[in-house]
Amino acid sequence: MAFLKPDRYFSRISRIDIERDLLGCGFKSVLMDVDNTILTRDTHEVPRDVGAWLARARDAGLDFCLVSNNWHEGVYQLADRLELPIVAKAIKPLPPAFLMALRKIGAKRATTVVIGDQLITDVLGAHFLGMTAYMLQPLVEQDLPHTLMLRHVERLIMGDRKPEEAPAGVPVTGASATAQQNTASCSQVER
Ligand SMILES: [Mg+2]
């Protein structure tokens, strides 16, 4: 079952502290899901905080490759706009697309983290290849019908696990304070 559990769980990508949660954990590369991870499923936009986070992470020296099961033209256009390499039509969780993405950016599995909003595709795919998986809550509720069905399975597996909320140094209150108690450090990650 641990195979199906994300190593870390965040509410959205901008809650991942680039220094502490990525570079500080030894990661040099990120294989990144697209839909509902960095691009909203309803309005097809990259939210401002997500775009800013991506720019900061790249400035910090992290390499990215998008890995998406999406096969539409829009996903390639997004990759162009963000100037990021992409492997689309990925058929995650199967390994070939992840391996192709690693090759594309010259990344090693041990220093690569997979980030995405789905357990069955992103997390399982990462773990099949022994990579770390950071899962995010989806940007918006809207999604494809089969994805919404899989979310029921995800809820069963995730139980009452709450996302880590605020990076260190950011004041937290109320519900966020409780969620922060669940914060794991990279040294605690185990499967
Ligand atoms: Mg997704």
mmCIF file of C-alpha atoms and ligand atoms in Angstrom:
data_model
loop_
_atom_site.group_PDB
_atom_site.id
_atom_site.type_symbol
_atom_site.label_atom_id
_atom_site.label_comp_id
_atom_site.label_asym_id
_atom_site.label_seq_id
_atom_site.Cartn_x
_atom_site.Cartn_y
_atom_site.Cartn_z
ATOM 1 C CA MET A 1 0.000 0.000 0.000
ATOM 2 C CA ALA A 2 2.893 2.368 0.713
ATOM 3 C CA PHE A 3 3.586 2.072 -2.984
ATOM 4 C CA LEU A 4 0.401 4.030 -3.620
ATOM 5 C CA LYS A 5 1.083 6.726 -1.034
ATOM 6 C CA PRO A 6 2.763 9.956 -2.040
ATOM 7 C CA ASP A 7 6.051 10.710 -0.309
ATOM 8 C CA ARG A 8 4.852 14.252 0.348
ATOM 9 C CA TYR A 9 1.461 15.866 -0.103
ATOM 10 C CA PHE A 10 0.899 19.585 -0.685
ATOM 11 C CA SER A 11 -2.140 21.731 -1.374
ATOM 12 C CA ARG A 12 -0.556 23.297 -4.473
ATOM 13 C CA ILE A 13 2.808 23.618 -6.099
ATOM 14 C CA SER A 14 3.576 27.027 -4.653
ATOM 15 C CA ARG A 15 3.467 25.412 -1.207
ATOM 16 C CA ILE A 16 6.540 23.373 -2.053
ATOM 17 C CA ASP A 17 9.538 25.214 -0.655
ATOM 18 C CA ILE A 18 12.103 25.114 -3.467
ATOM 19 C CA GLU A 19 15.111 25.276 -1.145
ATOM 20 C CA ARG A 20 13.877 23.054 1.664
ATOM 21 C CA ASP A 21 11.701 20.495 -0.111
ATOM 22 C CA LEU A 22 13.557 20.137 -3.422
ATOM 23 C CA LEU A 23 17.191 21.298 -3.421
ATOM 24 C CA GLY A 24 17.581 20.535 0.283
ATOM 25 C CA CYS A 25 16.356 16.986 -0.353
ATOM 26 C CA GLY A 26 18.918 16.450 -3.104
ATOM 27 C CA PHE A 27 16.595 16.838 -6.079
ATOM 28 C CA LYS A 28 17.966 18.330 -9.270
ATOM 29 C CA SER A 29 15.129 17.527 -11.677
ATOM 30 C CA VAL A 30 11.351 17.491 -11.728
ATOM 31 C CA LEU A 31 9.024 15.474 -13.941
ATOM 32 C CA MET A 32 5.870 17.538 -13.854
ATOM 33 C CA ASP A 33 2.268 16.666 -14.607
ATOM 34 C CA VAL A 34 0.264 19.329 -16.472
ATOM 35 C CA ASP A 35 -3.524 19.159 -16.029
ATOM 36 C CA ASN A 36 -4.695 20.349 -12.639
ATOM 37 C CA THR A 37 -1.072 20.440 -11.462
ATOM 38 C CA ILE A 38 0.094 23.598 -13.241
ATOM 39 C CA LEU A 39 -2.821 24.164 -15.649
ATOM 40 C CA THR A 40 -6.426 24.546 -14.527
ATOM 41 C CA ARG A 41 -8.770 22.002 -16.083
ATOM 42 C CA ASP A 42 -11.655 24.470 -16.315
ATOM 43 C CA THR A 43 -10.141 27.685 -17.698
ATOM 44 C CA HIS A 44 -6.856 26.258 -19.031
ATOM 45 C CA GLU A 45 -4.709 28.813 -17.263
ATOM 46 C CA VAL A 46 -1.480 28.678 -15.321
ATOM 47 C CA PRO A 47 -2.342 30.482 -12.071
ATOM 48 C CA ARG A 48 -0.080 33.412 -11.249
ATOM 49 C CA ASP A 49 1.476 31.784 -8.158
ATOM 50 C CA VAL A 50 2.187 28.608 -10.131
ATOM 51 C CA GLY A 51 3.910 30.511 -12.953
ATOM 52 C CA ALA A 52 5.974 32.486 -10.449
ATOM 53 C CA TRP A 53 6.967 29.293 -8.611
ATOM 54 C CA LEU A 54 8.083 27.652 -11.857
ATOM 55 C CA ALA A 55 10.224 30.674 -12.732
ATOM 56 C CA ARG A 56 11.836 30.665 -9.265
ATOM 57 C CA ALA A 57 12.503 26.929 -9.398
ATOM 58 C CA ARG A 58 14.176 27.187 -12.796
ATOM 59 C CA ASP A 59 16.236 30.164 -11.637
ATOM 60 C CA ALA A 60 17.321 28.005 -8.708
ATOM 61 C CA GLY A 61 18.767 25.500 -11.190
ATOM 62 C CA LEU A 62 16.123 22.763 -11.251
ATOM 63 C CA ASP A 63 15.509 21.019 -14.585
ATOM 64 C CA PHE A 64 11.940 20.305 -15.639
ATOM 65 C CA CYS A 65 10.231 18.029 -18.115
ATOM 66 C CA LEU A 66 6.447 17.974 -18.466
ATOM 67 C CA VAL A 67 4.941 14.474 -18.551
ATOM 68 C CA SER A 68 1.281 14.417 -19.513
ATOM 69 C CA ASN A 69 -1.289 11.837 -20.515
ATOM 70 C CA ASN A 70 -2.969 14.628 -22.475
ATOM 71 C CA TRP A 71 -2.719 14.268 -26.233
ATOM 72 C CA HIS A 72 -4.275 17.561 -27.363
ATOM 73 C CA GLU A 73 -2.422 20.294 -29.211
ATOM 74 C CA GLY A 74 -2.885 22.663 -26.266
ATOM 75 C CA VAL A 75 -0.477 20.741 -24.078
ATOM 76 C CA TYR A 76 2.314 21.167 -26.636
ATOM 77 C CA GLN A 77 1.483 24.861 -26.949
ATOM 78 C CA LEU A 78 1.757 25.206 -23.186
ATOM 79 C CA ALA A 79 5.171 23.539 -23.230
ATOM 80 C CA ASP A 80 6.228 25.983 -25.952
ATOM 81 C CA ARG A 81 4.942 28.932 -23.972
ATOM 82 C CA LEU A 82 6.733 27.811 -20.828
ATOM 83 C CA GLU A 83 9.800 26.810 -22.847
ATOM 84 C CA LEU A 84 9.820 23.390 -21.203
ATOM 85 C CA PRO A 85 10.423 19.974 -22.776
ATOM 86 C CA ILE A 86 7.412 17.674 -22.793
ATOM 87 C CA VAL A 87 6.501 14.029 -23.156
ATOM 88 C CA ALA A 88 2.762 13.911 -23.921
ATOM 89 C CA LYS A 89 0.441 10.955 -24.625
ATOM 90 C CA ALA A 90 2.376 9.479 -21.741
ATOM 91 C CA ILE A 91 0.065 6.641 -20.620
ATOM 92 C CA LYS A 92 1.118 7.164 -17.000
ATOM 93 C CA PRO A 93 1.598 5.201 -14.762
ATOM 94 C CA LEU A 94 3.463 3.067 -17.303
ATOM 95 C CA PRO A 95 7.236 3.632 -17.184
ATOM 96 C CA PRO A 96 8.206 4.411 -20.835
ATOM 97 C CA ALA A 97 7.198 8.103 -20.831
ATOM 98 C CA PHE A 98 8.931 8.741 -17.502
ATOM 99 C CA LEU A 99 12.081 7.083 -18.826
ATOM 100 C CA MET A 100 11.865 9.148 -22.014
ATOM 101 C CA ALA A 101 11.468 12.340 -19.952
ATOM 102 C CA LEU A 102 14.488 11.459 -17.798
ATOM 103 C CA ARG A 103 16.546 10.921 -20.934
ATOM 104 C CA LYS A 104 15.322 14.184 -22.477
ATOM 105 C CA ILE A 105 16.729 16.265 -19.646
ATOM 106 C CA GLY A 106 19.630 14.008 -18.716
ATOM 107 C CA ALA A 107 18.191 13.329 -15.266
ATOM 108 C CA LYS A 108 18.788 10.472 -12.850
ATOM 109 C CA ARG A 109 15.935 8.758 -11.032
ATOM 110 C CA ALA A 110 17.580 9.159 -7.628
ATOM 111 C CA THR A 111 17.700 12.946 -7.933
ATOM 112 C CA THR A 112 14.355 13.406 -9.668
ATOM 113 C CA VAL A 113 10.970 13.993 -8.110
ATOM 114 C CA VAL A 114 7.655 13.465 -9.866
ATOM 115 C CA ILE A 115 5.041 16.107 -9.078
ATOM 116 C CA GLY A 116 1.386 15.632 -9.973
ATOM 117 C CA ASP A 117 -2.175 15.651 -8.730
ATOM 118 C CA GLN A 118 -3.098 11.992 -9.255
ATOM 119 C CA LEU A 119 -2.265 8.913 -7.251
ATOM 120 C CA ILE A 120 -2.894 6.320 -9.943
ATOM 121 C CA THR A 121 -0.929 8.066 -12.678
ATOM 122 C CA ASP A 122 1.724 10.330 -11.147
ATOM 123 C CA VAL A 123 2.466 8.716 -7.784
ATOM 124 C CA LEU A 124 2.207 5.110 -8.904
ATOM 125 C CA GLY A 125 4.266 5.851 -12.028
ATOM 126 C CA ALA A 126 7.022 7.460 -9.956
ATOM 127 C CA HIS A 127 7.121 4.577 -7.504
ATOM 128 C CA PHE A 128 7.187 1.948 -10.274
ATOM 129 C CA LEU A 129 10.586 3.421 -11.173
ATOM 130 C CA GLY A 130 11.768 4.022 -7.614
ATOM 131 C CA MET A 131 11.376 7.785 -7.849
ATOM 132 C CA THR A 132 9.995 10.093 -5.201
ATOM 133 C CA ALA A 133 6.472 11.422 -5.710
ATOM 134 C CA TYR A 134 5.082 14.695 -4.422
ATOM 135 C CA MET A 135 1.337 14.822 -4.801
ATOM 136 C CA LEU A 136 -0.724 18.002 -4.985
ATOM 137 C CA GLN A 137 -4.387 18.655 -4.495
ATOM 138 C CA PRO A 138 -5.894 19.360 -7.943
ATOM 139 C CA LEU A 139 -6.019 23.051 -8.871
ATOM 140 C CA VAL A 140 -9.765 22.852 -9.525
ATOM 141 C CA GLU A 141 -12.505 20.300 -8.907
ATOM 142 C CA GLN A 142 -13.370 19.970 -12.593
ATOM 143 C CA ASP A 143 -11.709 17.077 -14.371
ATOM 144 C CA LEU A 144 -12.281 14.298 -16.893
ATOM 145 C CA PRO A 145 -15.018 11.794 -15.937
ATOM 146 C CA HIS A 146 -12.592 8.880 -15.503
ATOM 147 C CA THR A 147 -10.291 11.064 -13.399
ATOM 148 C CA LEU A 148 -13.193 11.995 -11.128
ATOM 149 C CA MET A 149 -13.951 8.296 -10.706
ATOM 150 C CA LEU A 150 -10.347 7.605 -9.766
ATOM 151 C CA ARG A 151 -10.544 10.387 -7.178
ATOM 152 C CA HIS A 152 -12.919 8.157 -5.174
ATOM 153 C CA VAL A 153 -10.198 5.522 -5.058
ATOM 154 C CA GLU A 154 -7.667 8.210 -4.099
ATOM 155 C CA ARG A 155 -9.844 9.310 -1.193
ATOM 156 C CA LEU A 156 -9.965 5.727 0.093
ATOM 157 C CA ILE A 157 -6.187 5.438 -0.032
ATOM 158 C CA MET A 158 -5.383 8.919 1.297
ATOM 159 C CA GLY A 159 -7.872 8.644 4.172
ATOM 160 C CA ASP A 160 -7.767 11.791 6.267
ATOM 161 C CA ARG A 161 -4.219 12.744 5.273
ATOM 162 C CA LYS A 162 -4.008 16.509 5.063
ATOM 163 C CA PRO A 163 -1.683 18.403 2.750
ATOM 164 C CA GLU A 164 1.340 20.148 4.181
ATOM 165 C CA GLU A 165 0.510 23.794 4.134
ATOM 166 C CA ALA A 166 2.938 26.574 4.816
ATOM 167 C CA PRO A 167 6.706 26.553 4.307
ATOM 168 C CA ALA A 168 8.838 27.290 7.347
ATOM 169 C CA GLY A 169 8.820 30.936 8.305
ATOM 170 C CA VAL A 170 5.349 31.599 6.949
ATOM 171 C CA PRO A 171 2.881 32.334 9.738
ATOM 172 C CA VAL A 172 0.126 29.749 9.969
ATOM 173 C CA THR A 173 -3.182 29.957 11.710
ATOM 174 C CA GLY A 174 -6.246 27.798 12.288
ATOM 175 C CA ALA A 175 -6.617 24.811 10.013
ATOM 176 C CA SER A 176 -3.243 25.476 8.376
ATOM 177 C CA ALA A 177 -1.530 25.121 11.736
ATOM 178 C CA THR A 178 -2.993 21.636 12.137
ATOM 179 C CA ALA A 179 -1.978 20.660 8.629
ATOM 180 C CA GLN A 180 1.557 21.852 9.239
ATOM 181 C CA GLN A 181 1.926 19.298 12.013
ATOM 182 C CA ASN A 182 1.820 16.700 9.242
ATOM 183 C CA THR A 183 4.823 18.268 7.531
ATOM 184 C CA ALA A 184 7.466 15.679 6.731
ATOM 185 C CA SER A 185 11.098 16.375 6.054
ATOM 186 C CA CYS A 186 12.912 14.628 3.223
ATOM 187 C CA SER A 187 14.804 12.470 5.687
ATOM 188 C CA GLN A 188 11.513 11.029 6.900
ATOM 189 C CA VAL A 189 10.431 9.908 3.471
ATOM 190 C CA GLU A 190 10.270 6.151 3.267
ATOM 191 C CA ARG A 191 8.357 3.552 1.306
HETATM 192 MG MG MG B 1 -3.141 15.881 -13.566
#
